[in-house]
Structure formats: structure tokens, C-alpha cells
């Protein structure tokens, strides 16, 4: 049962345009959401996050929007650059576990290709 | 120093071999993690160490044995692995346990092939 869903396995956009990556979730207890970017043969790199008390968080070219009623979040990249070509993972977290850690639930990823 | 360093980058081992993966960070992070990632799949949590103590074991087979010698080092000892264990093994660290998962820092991983 996939609690975090990225329904588009891949996305292709033109350089300079906007890239919109979507993520849906089913667990209403999730209170923290993160986006990670991953290049082949490398570990994921933290990109941007958002707490459930907000509906938007912006960091440079990256903006994450959260719609709690729709259980939907999206990552906007503007303008898209060829170096943004990577797999983007959405992850969510629901509070602390017994070890006082936050456990991440990951989506399956969306492969973004930005064409020059 | 803001990175997680994993060695080796690539490892090929036979099913009867014993090998170890190593992970090191000097950011003062008190939580360290082992993840396994197969192609086109998200990272899958294996183990979590908080303050050098094992706090989560995600029902990982005993052929994988983690060890945390000190707050900067995390090892994963491998013995009698199966070909299906071939994957990218990722180490990650984060600040004080309970301080949130933002800022997980991942290493580049060890690409393990079991033959």
C-alpha cells in the first residue's frame, strides 16, 4: 500500500520552462514533507521541505506547494535547467517513532529530463 | 566538513564472502542510517542508530549486521549474501534524533554486486 504516490514516472520539459512534479499521499497524519533529488550512482540530496502548518515554501528556483485538503503537494522548478535532470523523490513523515526518529515514507520517484 | 563518506564505492562479492561497508561523517550528527536502494525504487530503510545505539531494525535479515563503533562511524558487515541483495547501499546522517528529517545527508552509496 503506497502511502506516498508519485504518479508520473517521468517528465520532460524545455530549458527555461517550469517543471511541476506532483506527489499525493493518503495518510492524514503526515506532518512533514520533503523533496530529494538523485543523480545516477549518487545518494539522494535534500532539496526542500514543508511543514503541514504551511502551504508554500520557496527556496530560489524551487517552490513546494502543499494542499492538505487534497493531500497533494507539488514541486515547481522555475526556470528549469539541464542540470536539474535527475530523479525527484517525494517523502513524508508522521511524527516520531519509538527511537525518537522521524521515519520517512518515500514515493517511487519522478525522472525529470530538462532539454536544452 | 558537510558530507557523508562511504567506502568502497563499488564492491563485488561472492555468496560465501564476508565484507564490510563503511560510512563516516564529521558533522556531529547523532543519528545514522543504512538504506538500500534498487534501481527505479525509493531508498528502503534498513537500520537506524541514535547516539550510537541501534534504535530501528526494519526486519533486515541477519546476513546484514550493522555496527556503530563511535558517533562518526557506521559499518555494515555482510556475510553469505544472495544475488538479490545486489543494490546501492546508502548511508545517511541527521542532526539530533527527534529534530526532524530535513537535513538528512546521504552519502554517495556503495554499489554492491553479489555473484
PDB file of C-alpha atoms in Angstrom:
ATOM      1  CA  UNK A   1       0.000   0.000   0.000  1.00  0.00           C
ATOM      2  CA  UNK A   2       1.750   3.099  -1.292  1.00  0.00           C
ATOM      3  CA  UNK A   3       1.131   5.935   1.159  1.00  0.00           C
ATOM      4  CA  UNK A   4       3.135   8.406  -0.929  1.00  0.00           C
ATOM      5  CA  UNK A   5       2.437   8.339  -4.636  1.00  0.00           C
ATOM      6  CA  UNK A   6       4.242   9.975  -7.498  1.00  0.00           C
ATOM      7  CA  UNK A   7       2.025   9.026 -10.391  1.00  0.00           C
ATOM      8  CA  UNK A   8       4.266  10.321 -13.154  1.00  0.00           C
ATOM      9  CA  UNK A   9       7.335   8.114 -13.555  1.00  0.00           C
ATOM     10  CA  UNK A  10       8.872  10.629 -15.926  1.00  0.00           C
ATOM     11  CA  UNK A  11       8.576  14.219 -17.071  1.00  0.00           C
ATOM     12  CA  UNK A  12      10.253  16.091 -19.908  1.00  0.00           C
ATOM     13  CA  UNK A  13      10.398  19.900 -20.116  1.00  0.00           C
ATOM     14  CA  UNK A  14      12.213  22.506 -22.157  1.00  0.00           C
ATOM     15  CA  UNK A  15      15.024  24.507 -20.617  1.00  0.00           C
ATOM     16  CA  UNK A  16      13.738  27.777 -19.153  1.00  0.00           C
ATOM     17  CA  UNK A  17      10.187  26.481 -18.690  1.00  0.00           C
ATOM     18  CA  UNK A  18       8.523  25.457 -15.470  1.00  0.00           C
ATOM     19  CA  UNK A  19       8.797  21.872 -14.186  1.00  0.00           C
ATOM     20  CA  UNK A  20       5.957  20.700 -11.969  1.00  0.00           C
ATOM     21  CA  UNK A  21       6.400  17.445 -10.087  1.00  0.00           C
ATOM     22  CA  UNK A  22       3.418  16.076  -8.233  1.00  0.00           C
ATOM     23  CA  UNK A  23       3.009  13.933  -5.157  1.00  0.00           C
ATOM     24  CA  UNK A  24      -0.126  12.585  -3.483  1.00  0.00           C
ATOM     25  CA  UNK A  25      -0.412  10.995  -0.068  1.00  0.00           C
ATOM     26  CA  UNK A  26      -3.016   9.028   1.789  1.00  0.00           C
ATOM     27  CA  UNK A  27      -2.022   9.306   5.446  1.00  0.00           C
ATOM     28  CA  UNK A  28      -3.563  12.394   7.058  1.00  0.00           C
ATOM     29  CA  UNK A  29      -1.101  12.034   9.952  1.00  0.00           C
ATOM     30  CA  UNK A  30       1.822  13.112   7.764  1.00  0.00           C
ATOM     31  CA  UNK A  31       3.031  16.454   9.070  1.00  0.00           C
ATOM     32  CA  UNK A  32       6.285  16.967   7.226  1.00  0.00           C
ATOM     33  CA  UNK A  33       7.121  16.591   3.562  1.00  0.00           C
ATOM     34  CA  UNK A  34      10.438  16.618   1.765  1.00  0.00           C
ATOM     35  CA  UNK A  35      11.747  16.538  -1.777  1.00  0.00           C
ATOM     36  CA  UNK A  36      15.016  14.850  -2.636  1.00  0.00           C
ATOM     37  CA  UNK A  37      16.895  14.889  -5.896  1.00  0.00           C
ATOM     38  CA  UNK A  38      19.003  11.972  -7.027  1.00  0.00           C
ATOM     39  CA  UNK A  39      21.553  11.672  -9.804  1.00  0.00           C
ATOM     40  CA  UNK A  40      22.541   8.201 -11.030  1.00  0.00           C
ATOM     41  CA  UNK A  41      25.100   6.426  -8.817  1.00  0.00           C
ATOM     42  CA  UNK A  42      24.805   9.107  -6.135  1.00  0.00           C
ATOM     43  CA  UNK A  43      22.908   9.352  -2.875  1.00  0.00           C
ATOM     44  CA  UNK A  44      19.760  11.499  -2.698  1.00  0.00           C
ATOM     45  CA  UNK A  45      20.282  15.186  -1.988  1.00  0.00           C
ATOM     46  CA  UNK A  46      17.832  17.086   0.180  1.00  0.00           C
ATOM     47  CA  UNK A  47      16.153  19.810  -1.862  1.00  0.00           C
ATOM     48  CA  UNK A  48      13.325  21.462   0.027  1.00  0.00           C
ATOM     49  CA  UNK A  49      10.781  20.626   2.709  1.00  0.00           C
ATOM     50  CA  UNK A  50       7.482  21.881   4.036  1.00  0.00           C
ATOM     51  CA  UNK A  51       5.692  21.514   7.319  1.00  0.00           C
ATOM     52  CA  UNK A  52       1.973  20.788   7.335  1.00  0.00           C
ATOM     53  CA  UNK A  53       1.312  24.132   9.013  1.00  0.00           C
ATOM     54  CA  UNK A  54       2.364  25.895   5.809  1.00  0.00           C
ATOM     55  CA  UNK A  55       1.023  25.786   2.279  1.00  0.00           C
ATOM     56  CA  UNK A  56       4.076  27.100   0.484  1.00  0.00           C
ATOM     57  CA  UNK A  57       7.829  27.135   0.884  1.00  0.00           C
ATOM     58  CA  UNK A  58      10.228  28.757  -1.533  1.00  0.00           C
ATOM     59  CA  UNK A  59      13.974  28.416  -1.954  1.00  0.00           C
ATOM     60  CA  UNK A  60      15.450  30.050  -5.027  1.00  0.00           C
ATOM     61  CA  UNK A  61      14.137  28.331  -8.136  1.00  0.00           C
ATOM     62  CA  UNK A  62      12.338  25.686  -6.088  1.00  0.00           C
ATOM     63  CA  UNK A  63       8.897  26.096  -4.547  1.00  0.00           C
ATOM     64  CA  UNK A  64       6.862  23.431  -2.825  1.00  0.00           C
ATOM     65  CA  UNK A  65       3.094  23.816  -2.504  1.00  0.00           C
ATOM     66  CA  UNK A  66       1.018  21.796  -0.068  1.00  0.00           C
ATOM     67  CA  UNK A  67      -2.742  21.299  -0.361  1.00  0.00           C
ATOM     68  CA  UNK A  68      -3.736  19.423   2.786  1.00  0.00           C
ATOM     69  CA  UNK A  69      -7.399  19.063   1.897  1.00  0.00           C
ATOM     70  CA  UNK A  70      -6.445  17.347  -1.366  1.00  0.00           C
ATOM     71  CA  UNK A  71      -3.492  15.508   0.258  1.00  0.00           C
ATOM     72  CA  UNK A  72      -1.363  16.786  -2.574  1.00  0.00           C
ATOM     73  CA  UNK A  73       1.961  18.530  -2.865  1.00  0.00           C
ATOM     74  CA  UNK A  74       3.902  19.748  -5.828  1.00  0.00           C
ATOM     75  CA  UNK A  75       7.430  20.911  -6.535  1.00  0.00           C
ATOM     76  CA  UNK A  76       7.844  23.763  -9.004  1.00  0.00           C
ATOM     77  CA  UNK A  77      11.204  24.450 -10.616  1.00  0.00           C
ATOM     78  CA  UNK A  78      11.424  27.776 -12.408  1.00  0.00           C
ATOM     79  CA  UNK A  79      13.269  28.210 -14.677  1.00  0.00           C
ATOM     80  CA  UNK A  80      14.253  24.621 -15.382  1.00  0.00           C
ATOM     81  CA  UNK A  81      17.880  23.975 -16.266  1.00  0.00           C
ATOM     82  CA  UNK A  82      19.532  20.929 -17.873  1.00  0.00           C
ATOM     83  CA  UNK A  83      21.390  20.318 -14.598  1.00  0.00           C
ATOM     84  CA  UNK A  84      18.021  19.726 -12.937  1.00  0.00           C
ATOM     85  CA  UNK A  85      17.692  16.467 -14.864  1.00  0.00           C
ATOM     86  CA  UNK A  86      17.515  13.824 -12.149  1.00  0.00           C
ATOM     87  CA  UNK A  87      15.075  11.605 -10.264  1.00  0.00           C
ATOM     88  CA  UNK A  88      12.991  13.530  -7.744  1.00  0.00           C
ATOM     89  CA  UNK A  89      11.642  11.719  -4.702  1.00  0.00           C
ATOM     90  CA  UNK A  90       8.808  12.960  -2.541  1.00  0.00           C
ATOM     91  CA  UNK A  91       8.938  11.775   1.077  1.00  0.00           C
ATOM     92  CA  UNK A  92       6.626  12.234   4.028  1.00  0.00           C
ATOM     93  CA  UNK A  93       6.879  11.811   7.756  1.00  0.00           C
ATOM     94  CA  UNK A  94       4.350  11.371  10.552  1.00  0.00           C
ATOM     95  CA  UNK A  95       5.717  12.299  13.919  1.00  0.00           C
ATOM     96  CA  UNK A  96       8.344  10.489  15.941  1.00  0.00           C
ATOM     97  CA  UNK A  97       8.890   6.785  16.297  1.00  0.00           C
ATOM     98  CA  UNK A  98       9.866   4.808  19.398  1.00  0.00           C
ATOM     99  CA  UNK A  99      13.523   5.631  18.791  1.00  0.00           C
ATOM    100  CA  UNK A 100      12.725   9.352  18.690  1.00  0.00           C
ATOM    101  CA  UNK A 101      13.350   9.471  14.969  1.00  0.00           C
ATOM    102  CA  UNK A 102      11.213  10.610  12.142  1.00  0.00           C
ATOM    103  CA  UNK A 103      10.644   7.797   9.699  1.00  0.00           C
ATOM    104  CA  UNK A 104      10.427   8.764   6.048  1.00  0.00           C
ATOM    105  CA  UNK A 105       7.904   7.220   3.690  1.00  0.00           C
ATOM    106  CA  UNK A 106       9.131   7.624   0.133  1.00  0.00           C
ATOM    107  CA  UNK A 107       7.389   7.876  -3.211  1.00  0.00           C
ATOM    108  CA  UNK A 108       8.724   5.935  -6.190  1.00  0.00           C
ATOM    109  CA  UNK A 109      10.264   8.982  -7.812  1.00  0.00           C
ATOM    110  CA  UNK A 110       9.773  11.003 -10.995  1.00  0.00           C
ATOM    111  CA  UNK A 111      12.547  11.167 -13.544  1.00  0.00           C
ATOM    112  CA  UNK A 112      12.852  14.739 -14.850  1.00  0.00           C
ATOM    113  CA  UNK A 113      14.586  15.468 -18.144  1.00  0.00           C
ATOM    114  CA  UNK A 114      15.240  19.116 -18.968  1.00  0.00           C
ATOM    115  CA  UNK A 115      16.041  19.502 -22.649  1.00  0.00           C
ATOM    116  CA  UNK A 116      18.319  22.304 -23.884  1.00  0.00           C
TER     117      UNK A 116
ATOM    118  CA  UNK B   1      33.063  19.039   6.616  1.00  0.00           C
ATOM    119  CA  UNK B   2      29.486  18.621   5.421  1.00  0.00           C
ATOM    120  CA  UNK B   3      29.433  15.235   3.808  1.00  0.00           C
ATOM    121  CA  UNK B   4      28.879  11.580   4.470  1.00  0.00           C
ATOM    122  CA  UNK B   5      31.701   9.472   3.104  1.00  0.00           C
ATOM    123  CA  UNK B   6      31.090   5.883   2.086  1.00  0.00           C
ATOM    124  CA  UNK B   7      33.679   3.317   1.135  1.00  0.00           C
ATOM    125  CA  UNK B   8      34.098   1.422  -1.050  1.00  0.00           C
ATOM    126  CA  UNK B   9      32.178   2.978  -3.946  1.00  0.00           C
ATOM    127  CA  UNK B  10      31.855  -0.374  -5.678  1.00  0.00           C
ATOM    128  CA  UNK B  11      32.034  -3.899  -4.298  1.00  0.00           C
ATOM    129  CA  UNK B  12      31.695  -7.266  -5.961  1.00  0.00           C
ATOM    130  CA  UNK B  13      31.487 -10.222  -3.617  1.00  0.00           C
ATOM    131  CA  UNK B  14      30.751 -13.909  -3.789  1.00  0.00           C
ATOM    132  CA  UNK B  15      27.973 -15.512  -1.804  1.00  0.00           C
ATOM    133  CA  UNK B  16      30.443 -17.042   0.660  1.00  0.00           C
ATOM    134  CA  UNK B  17      32.462 -13.879   1.229  1.00  0.00           C
ATOM    135  CA  UNK B  18      32.484 -11.605   4.248  1.00  0.00           C
ATOM    136  CA  UNK B  19      32.862  -7.906   3.566  1.00  0.00           C
ATOM    137  CA  UNK B  20      32.101  -4.605   5.271  1.00  0.00           C
ATOM    138  CA  UNK B  21      30.734  -1.298   4.093  1.00  0.00           C
ATOM    139  CA  UNK B  22      31.964   1.809   5.877  1.00  0.00           C
ATOM    140  CA  UNK B  23      30.377   5.184   6.494  1.00  0.00           C
ATOM    141  CA  UNK B  24      31.881   8.241   8.118  1.00  0.00           C
ATOM    142  CA  UNK B  25      30.605  11.734   8.976  1.00  0.00           C
ATOM    143  CA  UNK B  26      32.157  14.551  10.977  1.00  0.00           C
ATOM    144  CA  UNK B  27      29.175  16.871  11.185  1.00  0.00           C
ATOM    145  CA  UNK B  28      28.377  15.929  14.749  1.00  0.00           C
ATOM    146  CA  UNK B  29      25.182  14.205  13.632  1.00  0.00           C
ATOM    147  CA  UNK B  30      23.900  11.805  16.276  1.00  0.00           C
ATOM    148  CA  UNK B  31      21.633   9.695  14.076  1.00  0.00           C
ATOM    149  CA  UNK B  32      22.989   7.483  11.308  1.00  0.00           C
ATOM    150  CA  UNK B  33      21.126   5.284   8.871  1.00  0.00           C
ATOM    151  CA  UNK B  34      21.603   2.468   6.416  1.00  0.00           C
ATOM    152  CA  UNK B  35      19.341   2.406   3.366  1.00  0.00           C
ATOM    153  CA  UNK B  36      19.164   0.007   0.459  1.00  0.00           C
ATOM    154  CA  UNK B  37      18.096   1.196  -2.973  1.00  0.00           C
ATOM    155  CA  UNK B  38      17.265  -0.892  -6.012  1.00  0.00           C
ATOM    156  CA  UNK B  39      17.026   0.585  -9.484  1.00  0.00           C
ATOM    157  CA  UNK B  40      13.944   2.730 -10.087  1.00  0.00           C
ATOM    158  CA  UNK B  41      12.852   2.307  -6.457  1.00  0.00           C
ATOM    159  CA  UNK B  42      12.993   4.690  -3.491  1.00  0.00           C
ATOM    160  CA  UNK B  43      15.520   4.170  -0.701  1.00  0.00           C
ATOM    161  CA  UNK B  44      14.439   1.479   1.734  1.00  0.00           C
ATOM    162  CA  UNK B  45      15.342   1.950   5.393  1.00  0.00           C
ATOM    163  CA  UNK B  46      17.363  -0.872   6.968  1.00  0.00           C
ATOM    164  CA  UNK B  47      18.790   0.365  10.265  1.00  0.00           C
ATOM    165  CA  UNK B  48      18.828   3.499  12.407  1.00  0.00           C
ATOM    166  CA  UNK B  49      21.413   4.310  15.071  1.00  0.00           C
ATOM    167  CA  UNK B  50      20.682   7.045  17.587  1.00  0.00           C
ATOM    168  CA  UNK B  51      23.528   8.092  19.858  1.00  0.00           C
ATOM    169  CA  UNK B  52      25.476   5.009  18.762  1.00  0.00           C
ATOM    170  CA  UNK B  53      22.687   2.638  19.790  1.00  0.00           C
ATOM    171  CA  UNK B  54      20.601   0.646  17.351  1.00  0.00           C
ATOM    172  CA  UNK B  55      17.112   2.081  17.541  1.00  0.00           C
ATOM    173  CA  UNK B  56      15.453   0.651  14.423  1.00  0.00           C
ATOM    174  CA  UNK B  57      15.989  -2.624  12.599  1.00  0.00           C
ATOM    175  CA  UNK B  58      13.487  -2.903   9.755  1.00  0.00           C
ATOM    176  CA  UNK B  59      13.344  -6.706   9.909  1.00  0.00           C
ATOM    177  CA  UNK B  60      16.574  -6.968   7.971  1.00  0.00           C
ATOM    178  CA  UNK B  61      17.987 -10.497   7.517  1.00  0.00           C
ATOM    179  CA  UNK B  62      20.845 -11.387   9.850  1.00  0.00           C
ATOM    180  CA  UNK B  63      23.270 -11.662   6.940  1.00  0.00           C
ATOM    181  CA  UNK B  64      23.404  -7.856   7.311  1.00  0.00           C
ATOM    182  CA  UNK B  65      24.972  -6.799  10.601  1.00  0.00           C
ATOM    183  CA  UNK B  66      25.338  -3.107  11.486  1.00  0.00           C
ATOM    184  CA  UNK B  67      27.905  -1.705  13.866  1.00  0.00           C
ATOM    185  CA  UNK B  68      28.452   1.797  15.212  1.00  0.00           C
ATOM    186  CA  UNK B  69      31.953   1.964  16.752  1.00  0.00           C
ATOM    187  CA  UNK B  70      31.622   5.661  17.590  1.00  0.00           C
ATOM    188  CA  UNK B  71      29.497   8.687  16.812  1.00  0.00           C
ATOM    189  CA  UNK B  72      31.277   9.317  13.492  1.00  0.00           C
ATOM    190  CA  UNK B  73      31.421   5.818  12.080  1.00  0.00           C
ATOM    191  CA  UNK B  74      28.866   3.302  10.907  1.00  0.00           C
ATOM    192  CA  UNK B  75      29.679  -0.082   9.415  1.00  0.00           C
ATOM    193  CA  UNK B  76      27.554  -2.685   7.686  1.00  0.00           C
ATOM    194  CA  UNK B  77      29.000  -6.198   7.845  1.00  0.00           C
ATOM    195  CA  UNK B  78      27.935  -8.532   5.072  1.00  0.00           C
ATOM    196  CA  UNK B  79      28.067 -12.321   5.156  1.00  0.00           C
ATOM    197  CA  UNK B  80      26.549 -15.018   2.966  1.00  0.00           C
ATOM    198  CA  UNK B  81      24.633 -12.587   0.799  1.00  0.00           C
ATOM    199  CA  UNK B  82      22.355 -13.566  -2.052  1.00  0.00           C
ATOM    200  CA  UNK B  83      22.374 -12.186  -5.608  1.00  0.00           C
ATOM    201  CA  UNK B  84      19.099 -10.383  -4.857  1.00  0.00           C
ATOM    202  CA  UNK B  85      20.965  -8.343  -2.233  1.00  0.00           C
ATOM    203  CA  UNK B  86      22.751  -6.544  -5.071  1.00  0.00           C
ATOM    204  CA  UNK B  87      21.799  -2.874  -4.739  1.00  0.00           C
ATOM    205  CA  UNK B  88      23.057   0.604  -3.911  1.00  0.00           C
ATOM    206  CA  UNK B  89      23.635   0.820  -0.151  1.00  0.00           C
ATOM    207  CA  UNK B  90      23.270   4.326   1.177  1.00  0.00           C
ATOM    208  CA  UNK B  91      24.411   5.729   4.477  1.00  0.00           C
ATOM    209  CA  UNK B  92      22.792   8.879   5.832  1.00  0.00           C
ATOM    210  CA  UNK B  93      23.050  11.009   8.920  1.00  0.00           C
ATOM    211  CA  UNK B  94      20.929  13.653  10.568  1.00  0.00           C
ATOM    212  CA  UNK B  95      21.147  16.015  13.497  1.00  0.00           C
ATOM    213  CA  UNK B  96      19.896  15.136  16.940  1.00  0.00           C
ATOM    214  CA  UNK B  97      17.338  12.359  16.713  1.00  0.00           C
ATOM    215  CA  UNK B  98      13.932  13.924  17.017  1.00  0.00           C
ATOM    216  CA  UNK B  99      14.999  17.177  15.385  1.00  0.00           C
ATOM    217  CA  UNK B 100      13.313  16.418  12.108  1.00  0.00           C
ATOM    218  CA  UNK B 101      14.224  14.655   8.960  1.00  0.00           C
ATOM    219  CA  UNK B 102      15.058  17.733   6.983  1.00  0.00           C
ATOM    220  CA  UNK B 103      18.780  17.793   6.501  1.00  0.00           C
ATOM    221  CA  UNK B 104      19.236  14.074   6.129  1.00  0.00           C
ATOM    222  CA  UNK B 105      22.641  13.973   4.468  1.00  0.00           C
ATOM    223  CA  UNK B 106      23.211  10.978   2.260  1.00  0.00           C
ATOM    224  CA  UNK B 107      26.493   9.523   1.137  1.00  0.00           C
ATOM    225  CA  UNK B 108      27.081   8.603  -2.497  1.00  0.00           C
ATOM    226  CA  UNK B 109      26.499   4.948  -1.724  1.00  0.00           C
ATOM    227  CA  UNK B 110      28.261   1.655  -2.267  1.00  0.00           C
ATOM    228  CA  UNK B 111      27.194  -0.207  -5.396  1.00  0.00           C
ATOM    229  CA  UNK B 112      27.168  -3.842  -4.262  1.00  0.00           C
ATOM    230  CA  UNK B 113      27.046  -6.755  -6.668  1.00  0.00           C
ATOM    231  CA  UNK B 114      26.708 -10.278  -5.277  1.00  0.00           C
ATOM    232  CA  UNK B 115      27.796 -13.005  -7.670  1.00  0.00           C
TER     233      UNK B 115
END
